[in-house]
Coordinates of N, CA and C in Angstrom, one line a residue:
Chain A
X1 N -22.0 5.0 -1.6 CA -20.8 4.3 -1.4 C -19.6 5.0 -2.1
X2 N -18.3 5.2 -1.3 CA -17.3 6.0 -1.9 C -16.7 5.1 -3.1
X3 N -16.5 5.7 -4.0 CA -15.3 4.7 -4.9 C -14.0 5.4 -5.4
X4 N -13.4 5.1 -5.2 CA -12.3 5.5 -5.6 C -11.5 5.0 -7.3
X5 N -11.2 5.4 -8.2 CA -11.0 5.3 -9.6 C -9.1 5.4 -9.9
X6 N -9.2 4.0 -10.8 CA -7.6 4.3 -11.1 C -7.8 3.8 -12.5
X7 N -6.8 4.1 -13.4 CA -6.5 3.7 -14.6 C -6.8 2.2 -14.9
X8 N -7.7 1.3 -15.5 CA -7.9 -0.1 -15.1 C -6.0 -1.0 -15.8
X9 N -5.5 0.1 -16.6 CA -4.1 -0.1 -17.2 C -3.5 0.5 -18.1
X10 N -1.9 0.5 -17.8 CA -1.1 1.2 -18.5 C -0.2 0.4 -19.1
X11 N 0.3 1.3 -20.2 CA 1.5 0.8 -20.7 C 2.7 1.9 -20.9
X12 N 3.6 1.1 -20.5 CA 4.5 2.2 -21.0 C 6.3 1.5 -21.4
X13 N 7.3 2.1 -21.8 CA 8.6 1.3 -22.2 C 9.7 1.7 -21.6
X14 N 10.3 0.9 -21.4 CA 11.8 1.1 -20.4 C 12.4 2.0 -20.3
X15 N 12.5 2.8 -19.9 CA 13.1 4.0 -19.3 C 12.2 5.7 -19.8
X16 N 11.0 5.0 -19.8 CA 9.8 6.3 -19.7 C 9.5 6.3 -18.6
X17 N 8.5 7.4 -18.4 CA 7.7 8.1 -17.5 C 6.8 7.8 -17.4
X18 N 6.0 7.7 -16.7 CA 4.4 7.3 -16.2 C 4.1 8.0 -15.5
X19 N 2.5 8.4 -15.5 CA 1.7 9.0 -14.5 C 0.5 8.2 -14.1
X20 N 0.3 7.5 -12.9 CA -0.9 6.7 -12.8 C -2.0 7.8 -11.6
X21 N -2.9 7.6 -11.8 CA -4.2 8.5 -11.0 C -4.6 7.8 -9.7
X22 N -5.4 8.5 -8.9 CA -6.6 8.0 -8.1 C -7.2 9.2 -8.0
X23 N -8.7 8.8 -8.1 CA -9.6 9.9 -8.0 C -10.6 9.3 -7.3
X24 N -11.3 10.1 -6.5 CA -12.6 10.0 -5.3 C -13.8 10.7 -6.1
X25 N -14.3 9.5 -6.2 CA -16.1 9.9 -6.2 C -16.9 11.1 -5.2
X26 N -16.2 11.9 -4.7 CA -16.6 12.3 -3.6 C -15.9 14.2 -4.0
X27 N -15.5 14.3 -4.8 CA -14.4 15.3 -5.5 C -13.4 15.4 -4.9
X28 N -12.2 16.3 -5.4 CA -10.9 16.7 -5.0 C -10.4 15.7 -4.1
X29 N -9.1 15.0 -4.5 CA -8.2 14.5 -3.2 C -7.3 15.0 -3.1
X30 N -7.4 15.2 -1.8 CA -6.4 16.4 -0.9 C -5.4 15.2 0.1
X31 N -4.4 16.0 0.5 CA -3.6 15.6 1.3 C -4.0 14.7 2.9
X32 N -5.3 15.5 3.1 CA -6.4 14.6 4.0 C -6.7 13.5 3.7
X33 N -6.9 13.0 2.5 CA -7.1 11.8 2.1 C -6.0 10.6 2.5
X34 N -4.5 11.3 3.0 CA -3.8 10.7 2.9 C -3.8 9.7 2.1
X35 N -2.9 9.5 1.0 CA -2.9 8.8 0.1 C -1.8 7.8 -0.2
X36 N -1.8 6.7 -0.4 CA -1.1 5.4 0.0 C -0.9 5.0 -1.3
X37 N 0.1 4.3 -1.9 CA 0.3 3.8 -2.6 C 1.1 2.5 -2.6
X38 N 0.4 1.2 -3.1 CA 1.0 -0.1 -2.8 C 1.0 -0.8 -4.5
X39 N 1.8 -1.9 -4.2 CA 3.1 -2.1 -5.6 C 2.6 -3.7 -4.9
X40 N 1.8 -4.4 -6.3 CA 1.9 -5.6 -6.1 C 2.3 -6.4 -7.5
X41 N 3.6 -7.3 -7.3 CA 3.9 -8.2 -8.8 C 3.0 -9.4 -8.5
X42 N 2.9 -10.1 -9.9 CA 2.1 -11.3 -9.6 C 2.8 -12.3 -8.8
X43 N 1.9 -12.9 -8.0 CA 2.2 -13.9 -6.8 C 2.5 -13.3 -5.7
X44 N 2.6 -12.0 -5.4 CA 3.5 -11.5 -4.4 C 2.6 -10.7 -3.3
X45 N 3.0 -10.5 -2.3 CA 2.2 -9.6 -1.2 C 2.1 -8.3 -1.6
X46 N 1.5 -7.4 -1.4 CA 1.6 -6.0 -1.4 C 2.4 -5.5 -0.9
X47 N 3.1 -4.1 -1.3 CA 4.4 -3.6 -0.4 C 3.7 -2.1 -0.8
X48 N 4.2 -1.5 0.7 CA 3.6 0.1 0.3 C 4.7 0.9 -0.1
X49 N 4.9 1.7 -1.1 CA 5.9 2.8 -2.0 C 5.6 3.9 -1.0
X50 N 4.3 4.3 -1.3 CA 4.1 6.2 -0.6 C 3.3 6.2 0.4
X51 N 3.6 7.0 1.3 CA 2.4 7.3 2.2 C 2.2 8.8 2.6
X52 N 0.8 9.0 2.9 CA 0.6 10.4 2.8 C 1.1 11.6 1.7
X53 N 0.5 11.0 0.6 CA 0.6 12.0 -1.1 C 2.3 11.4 -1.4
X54 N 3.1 11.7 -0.7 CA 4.5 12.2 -1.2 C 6.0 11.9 -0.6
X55 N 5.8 10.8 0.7 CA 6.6 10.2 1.2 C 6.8 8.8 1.4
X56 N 8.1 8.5 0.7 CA 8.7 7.5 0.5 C 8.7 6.6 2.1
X57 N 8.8 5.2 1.6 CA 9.6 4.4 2.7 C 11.4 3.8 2.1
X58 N 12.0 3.6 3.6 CA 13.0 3.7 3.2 C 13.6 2.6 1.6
X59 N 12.3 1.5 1.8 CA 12.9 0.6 0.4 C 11.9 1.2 -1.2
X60 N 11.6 2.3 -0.6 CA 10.8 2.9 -1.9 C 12.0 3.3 -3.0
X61 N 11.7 2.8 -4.3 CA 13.2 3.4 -5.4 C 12.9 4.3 -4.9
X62 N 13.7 5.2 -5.9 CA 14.1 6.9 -5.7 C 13.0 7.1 -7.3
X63 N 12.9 6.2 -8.2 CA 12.4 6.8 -9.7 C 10.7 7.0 -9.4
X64 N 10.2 6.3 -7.8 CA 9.1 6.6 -7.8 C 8.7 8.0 -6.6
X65 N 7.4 8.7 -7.0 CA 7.5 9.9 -6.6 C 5.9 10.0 -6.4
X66 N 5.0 10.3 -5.3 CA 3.8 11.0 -5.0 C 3.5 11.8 -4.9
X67 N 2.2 12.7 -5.8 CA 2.0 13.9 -6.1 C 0.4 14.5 -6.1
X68 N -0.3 15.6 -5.8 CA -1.2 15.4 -6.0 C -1.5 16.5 -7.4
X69 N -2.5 15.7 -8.1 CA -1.7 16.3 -9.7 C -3.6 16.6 -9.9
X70 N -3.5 17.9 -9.9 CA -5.3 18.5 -10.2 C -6.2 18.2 -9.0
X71 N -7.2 17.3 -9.1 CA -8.1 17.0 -7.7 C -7.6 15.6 -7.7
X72 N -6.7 15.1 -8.4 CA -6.3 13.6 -8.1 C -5.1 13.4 -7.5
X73 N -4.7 12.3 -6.5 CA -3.5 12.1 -6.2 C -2.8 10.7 -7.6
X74 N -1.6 11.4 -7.4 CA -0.6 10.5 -8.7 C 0.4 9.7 -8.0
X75 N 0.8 8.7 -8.9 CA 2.0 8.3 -8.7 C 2.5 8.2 -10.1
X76 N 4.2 8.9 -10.0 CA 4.6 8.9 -11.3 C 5.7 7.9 -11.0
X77 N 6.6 7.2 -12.3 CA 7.6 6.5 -12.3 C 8.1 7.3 -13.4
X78 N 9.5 7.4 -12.5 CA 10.7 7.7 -13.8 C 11.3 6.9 -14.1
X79 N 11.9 6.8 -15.3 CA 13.1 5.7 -15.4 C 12.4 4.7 -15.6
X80 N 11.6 4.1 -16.3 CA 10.6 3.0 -15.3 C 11.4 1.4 -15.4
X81 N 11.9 0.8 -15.2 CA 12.3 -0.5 -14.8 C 12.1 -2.0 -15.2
X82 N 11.8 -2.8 -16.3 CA 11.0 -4.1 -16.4 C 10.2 -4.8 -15.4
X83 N 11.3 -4.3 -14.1 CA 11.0 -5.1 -12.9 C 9.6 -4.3 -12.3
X84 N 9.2 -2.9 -12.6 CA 8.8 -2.4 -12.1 C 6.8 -2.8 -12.8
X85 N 7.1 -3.9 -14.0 CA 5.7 -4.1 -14.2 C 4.6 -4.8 -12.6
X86 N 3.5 -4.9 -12.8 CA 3.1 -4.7 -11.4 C 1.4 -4.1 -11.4
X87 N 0.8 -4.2 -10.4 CA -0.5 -4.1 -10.1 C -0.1 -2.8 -9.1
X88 N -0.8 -1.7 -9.2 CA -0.6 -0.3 -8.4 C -1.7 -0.2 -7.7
X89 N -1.8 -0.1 -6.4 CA -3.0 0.3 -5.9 C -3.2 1.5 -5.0
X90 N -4.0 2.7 -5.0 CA -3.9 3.4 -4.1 C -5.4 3.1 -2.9
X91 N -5.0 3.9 -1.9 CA -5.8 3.8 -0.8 C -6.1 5.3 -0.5
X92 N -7.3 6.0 -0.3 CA -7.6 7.1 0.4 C -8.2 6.8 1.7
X93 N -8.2 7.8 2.4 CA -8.7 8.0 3.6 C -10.1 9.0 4.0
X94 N -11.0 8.4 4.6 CA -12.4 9.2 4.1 C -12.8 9.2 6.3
X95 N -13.2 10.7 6.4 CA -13.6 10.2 8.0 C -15.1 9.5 7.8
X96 N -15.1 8.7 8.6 CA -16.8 8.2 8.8 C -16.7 6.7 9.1
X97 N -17.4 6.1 8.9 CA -17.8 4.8 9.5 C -16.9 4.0 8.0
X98 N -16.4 4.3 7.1 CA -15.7 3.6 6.1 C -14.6 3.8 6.2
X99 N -13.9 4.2 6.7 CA -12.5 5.4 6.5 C -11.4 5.0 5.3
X100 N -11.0 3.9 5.1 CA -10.5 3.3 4.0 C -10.9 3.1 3.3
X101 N -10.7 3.3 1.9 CA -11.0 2.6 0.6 C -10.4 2.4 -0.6
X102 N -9.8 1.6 -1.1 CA -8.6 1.1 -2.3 C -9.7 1.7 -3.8
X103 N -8.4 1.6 -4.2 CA -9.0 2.0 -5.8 C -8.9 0.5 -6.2
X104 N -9.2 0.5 -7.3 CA -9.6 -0.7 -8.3 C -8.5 -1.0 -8.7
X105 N -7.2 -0.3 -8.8 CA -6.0 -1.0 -9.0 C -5.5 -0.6 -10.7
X106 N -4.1 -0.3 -11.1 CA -3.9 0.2 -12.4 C -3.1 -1.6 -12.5
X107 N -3.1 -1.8 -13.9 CA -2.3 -2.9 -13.9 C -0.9 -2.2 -15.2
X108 N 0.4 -2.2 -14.7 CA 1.3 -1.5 -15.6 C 1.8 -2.2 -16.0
X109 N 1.9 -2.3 -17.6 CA 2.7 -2.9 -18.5 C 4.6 -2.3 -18.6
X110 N 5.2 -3.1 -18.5 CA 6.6 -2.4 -19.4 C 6.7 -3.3 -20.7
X111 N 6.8 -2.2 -21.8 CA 7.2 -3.0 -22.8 C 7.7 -2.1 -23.6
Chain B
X1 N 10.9 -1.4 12.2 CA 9.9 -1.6 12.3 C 8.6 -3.2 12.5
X2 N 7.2 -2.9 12.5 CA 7.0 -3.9 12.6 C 7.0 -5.1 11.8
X3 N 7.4 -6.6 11.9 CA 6.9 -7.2 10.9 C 6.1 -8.3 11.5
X4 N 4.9 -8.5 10.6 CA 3.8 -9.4 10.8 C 3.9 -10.6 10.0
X5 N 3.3 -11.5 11.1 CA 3.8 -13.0 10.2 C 2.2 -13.7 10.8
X6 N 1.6 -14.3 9.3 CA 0.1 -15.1 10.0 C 0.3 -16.5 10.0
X7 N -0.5 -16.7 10.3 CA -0.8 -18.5 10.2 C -1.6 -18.8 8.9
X8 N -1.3 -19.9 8.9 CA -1.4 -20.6 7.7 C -3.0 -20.6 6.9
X9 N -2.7 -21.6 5.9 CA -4.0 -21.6 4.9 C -4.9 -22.4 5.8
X10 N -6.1 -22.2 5.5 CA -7.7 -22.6 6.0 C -8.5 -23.3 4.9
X11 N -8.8 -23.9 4.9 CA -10.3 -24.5 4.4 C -11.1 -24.7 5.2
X12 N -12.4 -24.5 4.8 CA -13.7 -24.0 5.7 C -14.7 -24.6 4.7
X13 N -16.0 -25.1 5.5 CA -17.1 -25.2 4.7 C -17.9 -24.0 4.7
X14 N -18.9 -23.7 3.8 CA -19.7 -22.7 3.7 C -20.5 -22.6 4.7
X15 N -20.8 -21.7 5.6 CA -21.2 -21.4 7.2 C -20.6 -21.5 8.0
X16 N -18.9 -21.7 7.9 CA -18.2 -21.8 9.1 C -17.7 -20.9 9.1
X17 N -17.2 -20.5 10.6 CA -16.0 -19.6 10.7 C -14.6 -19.9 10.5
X18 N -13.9 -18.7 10.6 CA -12.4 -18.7 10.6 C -11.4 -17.9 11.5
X19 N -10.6 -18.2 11.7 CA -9.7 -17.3 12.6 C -8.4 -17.2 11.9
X20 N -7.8 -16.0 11.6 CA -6.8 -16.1 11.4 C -5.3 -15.1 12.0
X21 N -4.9 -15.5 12.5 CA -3.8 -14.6 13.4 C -3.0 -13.7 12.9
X22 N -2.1 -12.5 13.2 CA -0.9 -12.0 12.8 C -0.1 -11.5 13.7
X23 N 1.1 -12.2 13.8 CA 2.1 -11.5 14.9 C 3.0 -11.0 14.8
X24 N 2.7 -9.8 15.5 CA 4.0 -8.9 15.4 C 5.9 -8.9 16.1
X25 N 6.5 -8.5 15.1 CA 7.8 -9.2 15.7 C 8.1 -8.3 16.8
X26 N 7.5 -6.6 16.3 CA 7.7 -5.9 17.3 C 6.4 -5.7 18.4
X27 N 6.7 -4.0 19.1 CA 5.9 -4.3 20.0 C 4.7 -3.0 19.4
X28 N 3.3 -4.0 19.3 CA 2.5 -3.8 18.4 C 1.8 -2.8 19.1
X29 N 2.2 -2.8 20.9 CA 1.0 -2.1 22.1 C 1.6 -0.4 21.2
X30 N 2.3 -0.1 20.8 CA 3.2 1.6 20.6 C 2.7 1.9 19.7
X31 N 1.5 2.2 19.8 CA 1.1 3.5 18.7 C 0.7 2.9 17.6
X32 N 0.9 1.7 16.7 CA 0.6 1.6 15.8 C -1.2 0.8 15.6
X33 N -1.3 1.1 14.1 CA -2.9 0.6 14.0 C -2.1 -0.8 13.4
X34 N -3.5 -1.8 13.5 CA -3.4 -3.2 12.5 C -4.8 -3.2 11.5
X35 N -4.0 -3.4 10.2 CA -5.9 -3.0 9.6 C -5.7 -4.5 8.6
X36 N -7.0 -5.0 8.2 CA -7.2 -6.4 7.5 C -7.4 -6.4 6.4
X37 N -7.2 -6.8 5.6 CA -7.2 -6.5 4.0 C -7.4 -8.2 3.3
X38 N -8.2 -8.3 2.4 CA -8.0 -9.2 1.7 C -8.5 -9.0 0.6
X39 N -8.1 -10.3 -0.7 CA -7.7 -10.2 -2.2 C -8.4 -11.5 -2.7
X40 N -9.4 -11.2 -3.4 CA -10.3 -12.4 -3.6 C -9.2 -12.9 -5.1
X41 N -9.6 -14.0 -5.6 CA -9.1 -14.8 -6.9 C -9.2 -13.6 -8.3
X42 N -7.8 -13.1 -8.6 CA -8.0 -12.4 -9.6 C -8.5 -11.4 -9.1
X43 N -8.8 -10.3 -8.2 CA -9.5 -9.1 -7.9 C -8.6 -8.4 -7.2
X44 N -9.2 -7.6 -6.7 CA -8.6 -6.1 -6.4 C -8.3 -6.0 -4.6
X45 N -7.9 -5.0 -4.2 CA -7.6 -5.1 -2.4 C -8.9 -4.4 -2.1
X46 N -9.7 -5.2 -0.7 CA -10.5 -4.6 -0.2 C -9.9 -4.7 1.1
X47 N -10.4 -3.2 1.9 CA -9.8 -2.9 3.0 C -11.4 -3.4 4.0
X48 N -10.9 -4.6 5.4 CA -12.0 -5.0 6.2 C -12.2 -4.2 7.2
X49 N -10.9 -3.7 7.8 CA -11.3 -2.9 9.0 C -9.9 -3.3 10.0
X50 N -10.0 -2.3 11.0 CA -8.6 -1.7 11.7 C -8.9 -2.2 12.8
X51 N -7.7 -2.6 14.2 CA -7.7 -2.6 15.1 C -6.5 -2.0 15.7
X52 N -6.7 -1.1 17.2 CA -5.7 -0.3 17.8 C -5.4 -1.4 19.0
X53 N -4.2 -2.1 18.6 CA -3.9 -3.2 19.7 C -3.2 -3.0 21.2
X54 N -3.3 -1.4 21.4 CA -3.0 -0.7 22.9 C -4.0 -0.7 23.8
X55 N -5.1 -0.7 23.4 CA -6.6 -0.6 23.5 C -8.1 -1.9 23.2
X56 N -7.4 -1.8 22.4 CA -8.4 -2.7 21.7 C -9.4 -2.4 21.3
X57 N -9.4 -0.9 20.7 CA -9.9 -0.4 19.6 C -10.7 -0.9 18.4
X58 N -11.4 -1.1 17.7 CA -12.0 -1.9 16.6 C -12.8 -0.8 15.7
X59 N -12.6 -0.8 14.4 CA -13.0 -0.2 13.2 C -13.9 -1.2 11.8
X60 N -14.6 -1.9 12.1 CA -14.8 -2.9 11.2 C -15.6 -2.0 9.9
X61 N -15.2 -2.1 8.4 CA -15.7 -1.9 7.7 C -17.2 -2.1 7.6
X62 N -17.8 -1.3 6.9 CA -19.4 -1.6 6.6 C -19.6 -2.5 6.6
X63 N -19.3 -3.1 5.2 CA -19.5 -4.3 4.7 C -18.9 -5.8 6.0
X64 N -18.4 -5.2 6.7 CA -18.1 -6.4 7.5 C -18.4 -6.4 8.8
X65 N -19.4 -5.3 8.9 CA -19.9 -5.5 10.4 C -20.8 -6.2 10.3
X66 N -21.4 -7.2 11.5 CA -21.8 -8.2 12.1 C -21.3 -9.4 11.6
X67 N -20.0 -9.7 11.4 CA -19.9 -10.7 10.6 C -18.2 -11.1 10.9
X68 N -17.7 -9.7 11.3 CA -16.2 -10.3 11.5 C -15.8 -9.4 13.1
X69 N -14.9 -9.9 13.6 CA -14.3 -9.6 15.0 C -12.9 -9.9 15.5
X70 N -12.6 -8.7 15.2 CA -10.8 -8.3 15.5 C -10.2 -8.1 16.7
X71 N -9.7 -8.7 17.4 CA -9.1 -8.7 18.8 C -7.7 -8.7 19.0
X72 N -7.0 -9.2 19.9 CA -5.9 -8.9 20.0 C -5.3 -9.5 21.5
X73 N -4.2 -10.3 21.4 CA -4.2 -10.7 22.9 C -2.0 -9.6 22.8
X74 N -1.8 -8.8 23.8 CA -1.2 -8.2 23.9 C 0.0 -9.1 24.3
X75 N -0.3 -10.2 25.2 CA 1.1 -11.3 25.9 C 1.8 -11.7 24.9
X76 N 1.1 -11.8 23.5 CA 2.1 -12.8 22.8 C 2.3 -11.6 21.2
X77 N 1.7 -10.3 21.1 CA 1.9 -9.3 20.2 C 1.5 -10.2 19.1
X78 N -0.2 -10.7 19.3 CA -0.5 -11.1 17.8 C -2.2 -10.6 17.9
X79 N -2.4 -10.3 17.1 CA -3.9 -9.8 16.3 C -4.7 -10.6 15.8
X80 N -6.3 -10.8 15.8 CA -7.0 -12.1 15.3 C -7.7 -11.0 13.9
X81 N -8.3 -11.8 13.4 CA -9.8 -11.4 13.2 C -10.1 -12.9 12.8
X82 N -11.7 -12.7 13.1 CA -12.3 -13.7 12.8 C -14.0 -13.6 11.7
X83 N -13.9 -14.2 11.2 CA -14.8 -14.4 9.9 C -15.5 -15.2 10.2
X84 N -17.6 -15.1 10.7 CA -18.1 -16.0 10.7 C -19.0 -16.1 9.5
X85 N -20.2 -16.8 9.3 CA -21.1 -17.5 8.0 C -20.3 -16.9 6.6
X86 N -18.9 -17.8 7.0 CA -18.7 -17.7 5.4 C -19.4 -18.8 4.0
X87 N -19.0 -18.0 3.2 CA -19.5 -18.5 1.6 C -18.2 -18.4 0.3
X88 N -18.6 -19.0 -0.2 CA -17.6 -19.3 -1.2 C -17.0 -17.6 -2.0
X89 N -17.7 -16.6 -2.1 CA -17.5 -15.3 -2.2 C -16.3 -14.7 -0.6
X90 N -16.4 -15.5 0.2 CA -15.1 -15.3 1.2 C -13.8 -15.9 0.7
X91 N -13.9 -16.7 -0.3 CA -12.2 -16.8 -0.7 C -11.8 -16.2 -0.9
X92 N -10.4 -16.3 -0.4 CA -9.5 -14.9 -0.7 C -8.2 -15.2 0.2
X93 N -7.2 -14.1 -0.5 CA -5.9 -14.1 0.6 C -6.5 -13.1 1.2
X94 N -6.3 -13.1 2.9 CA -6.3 -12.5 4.1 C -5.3 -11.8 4.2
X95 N -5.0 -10.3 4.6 CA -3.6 -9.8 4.8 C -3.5 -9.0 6.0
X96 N -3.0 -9.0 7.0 CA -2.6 -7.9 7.8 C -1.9 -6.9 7.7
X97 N -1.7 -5.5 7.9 CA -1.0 -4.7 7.4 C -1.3 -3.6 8.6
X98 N 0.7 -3.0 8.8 CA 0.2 -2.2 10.4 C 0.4 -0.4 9.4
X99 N -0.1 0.3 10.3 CA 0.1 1.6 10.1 C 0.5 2.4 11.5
X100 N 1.3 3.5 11.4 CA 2.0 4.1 12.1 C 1.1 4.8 13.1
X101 N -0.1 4.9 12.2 CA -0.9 6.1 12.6 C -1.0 7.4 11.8
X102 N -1.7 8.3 11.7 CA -1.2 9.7 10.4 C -1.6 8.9 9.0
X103 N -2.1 8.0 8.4 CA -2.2 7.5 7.1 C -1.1 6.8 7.2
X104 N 0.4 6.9 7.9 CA 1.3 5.8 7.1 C 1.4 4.0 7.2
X105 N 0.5 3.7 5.6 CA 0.7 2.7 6.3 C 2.5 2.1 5.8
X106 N 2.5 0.7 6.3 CA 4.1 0.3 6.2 C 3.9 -1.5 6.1
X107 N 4.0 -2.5 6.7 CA 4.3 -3.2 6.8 C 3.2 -4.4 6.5
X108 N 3.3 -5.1 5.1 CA 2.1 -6.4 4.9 C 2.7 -7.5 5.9
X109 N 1.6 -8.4 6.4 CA 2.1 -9.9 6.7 C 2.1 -10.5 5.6
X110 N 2.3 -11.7 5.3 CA 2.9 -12.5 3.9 C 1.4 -13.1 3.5
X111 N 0.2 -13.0 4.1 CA -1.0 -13.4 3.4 C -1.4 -14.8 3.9
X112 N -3.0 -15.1 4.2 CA -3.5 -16.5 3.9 C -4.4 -16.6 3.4
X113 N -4.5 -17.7 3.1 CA -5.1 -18.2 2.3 C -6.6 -18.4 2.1
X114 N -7.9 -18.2 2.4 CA -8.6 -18.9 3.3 C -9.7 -19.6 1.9
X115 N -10.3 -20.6 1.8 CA -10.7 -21.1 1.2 C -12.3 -21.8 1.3
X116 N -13.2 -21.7 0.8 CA -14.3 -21.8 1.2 C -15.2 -22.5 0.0
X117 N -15.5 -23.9 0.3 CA -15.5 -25.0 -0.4 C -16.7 -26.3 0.3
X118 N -17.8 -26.0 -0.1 CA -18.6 -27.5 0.2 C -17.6 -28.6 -0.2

């Protein structure tokens, strides 16, 4: 079974930089993996930031950015925001009878 | 783009089924996938499986084959899946979420609820 790996949590302080991971059990994520990144606050629905490694949607900030950083795909935050604390989750893409699969989720602190 | 809106919260006893809907405001037949997601109490997103609602295409996850069934009625641009012998390990918010196609996904429905309770 594939699993996919993220930071179980971060911390970081108002107006730093962050780098959060996803890594595949399976090695290297590549841009095939298409890689998704979704932004959840507590109580709230999921909203997707990035799709496919490095492209925004139109209500994604500008301080967040998708990258694939070594054999892992990242999401970094610049600037980072109070508002921006939050549950991060990425998604890869795997061909086969599973094709989706979320990572475990980073949980980010601002403080 | 599209937005999805579901129906409401469920309570279920353990071995029943459930259905839960999502409709699209746009027109869902164009290209786009519908894939199902749900969020147990305190846990993480597991992805259940996709439907191509031009077609009626179906992708059910491993873990949720023989057990769940994603359909689609095109007249009214809403999506089912349905959930049978559930168990109290089936609580969770339910979510629909469409993708463009290519990986992009885009758009959550607002979630339900489903609840599973002797």
């Amino acid at each position: 079974q594939t699993v996919v790996t993220q930071e179980p949590s971060l911390t970081v302080s108002p107006g730093g930089t962050v780098t959060l991971t996803c890594a595949s059990s399976t090695g290297a994520v590549t841009s095939g993996h298409y890689p998704n990144w979704f932004q959840q606050k507590p109580g709230q629905t999921p909203r997707t930031l990035i799709y496919n490694t490095n492209n925004k949607h139109s209500w994604t900030p500008a301080r967040f950015s998708g990258s694939l950083l070594g054999d892992k795909a990242a999401l970094t935050l610049s600037g980072v925001q109070p508002e921006d604390e939050a549950d991060y989750y990425c998604l890869l893409y795997y061909a086969g009878a599973q094709p989706w699969v979320f990572g475990g989720g980073t949980k980010l602190t601002v403080l | 783009q599209v937005q999805l809106v579901q129906s409401g919260a469920e309570m279920k006893k353990p071995g029943a089924s459930v259905k839960v809907s999502c409709k699209a405001s746009g027109y869902i037949s164009y290209g786009y996938y519908i894939h199902w997601v749900r969020q147990a109490p305190g846990q993480g997103l597991e992805w259940m499986g996709w439907i191509y609602p031009n077609n009626g295409d179906t992708g059910p996850a491993q873990n949720f084959q023989g057990r769940i069934t994603m359909t689609r009625d095109t007249s009214v641009d809403t999506v089912y899946v349905e959930m049978s012998m559930l168990t109290s390990d089936d609580t969770a918010i339910y979510y629909c979420v469409s993708e463009k196609g290519g990986g992009q996904w885009l758009m959550w429905g607002q979630g339900t609820l489903v609840t599973v309770s002797s």
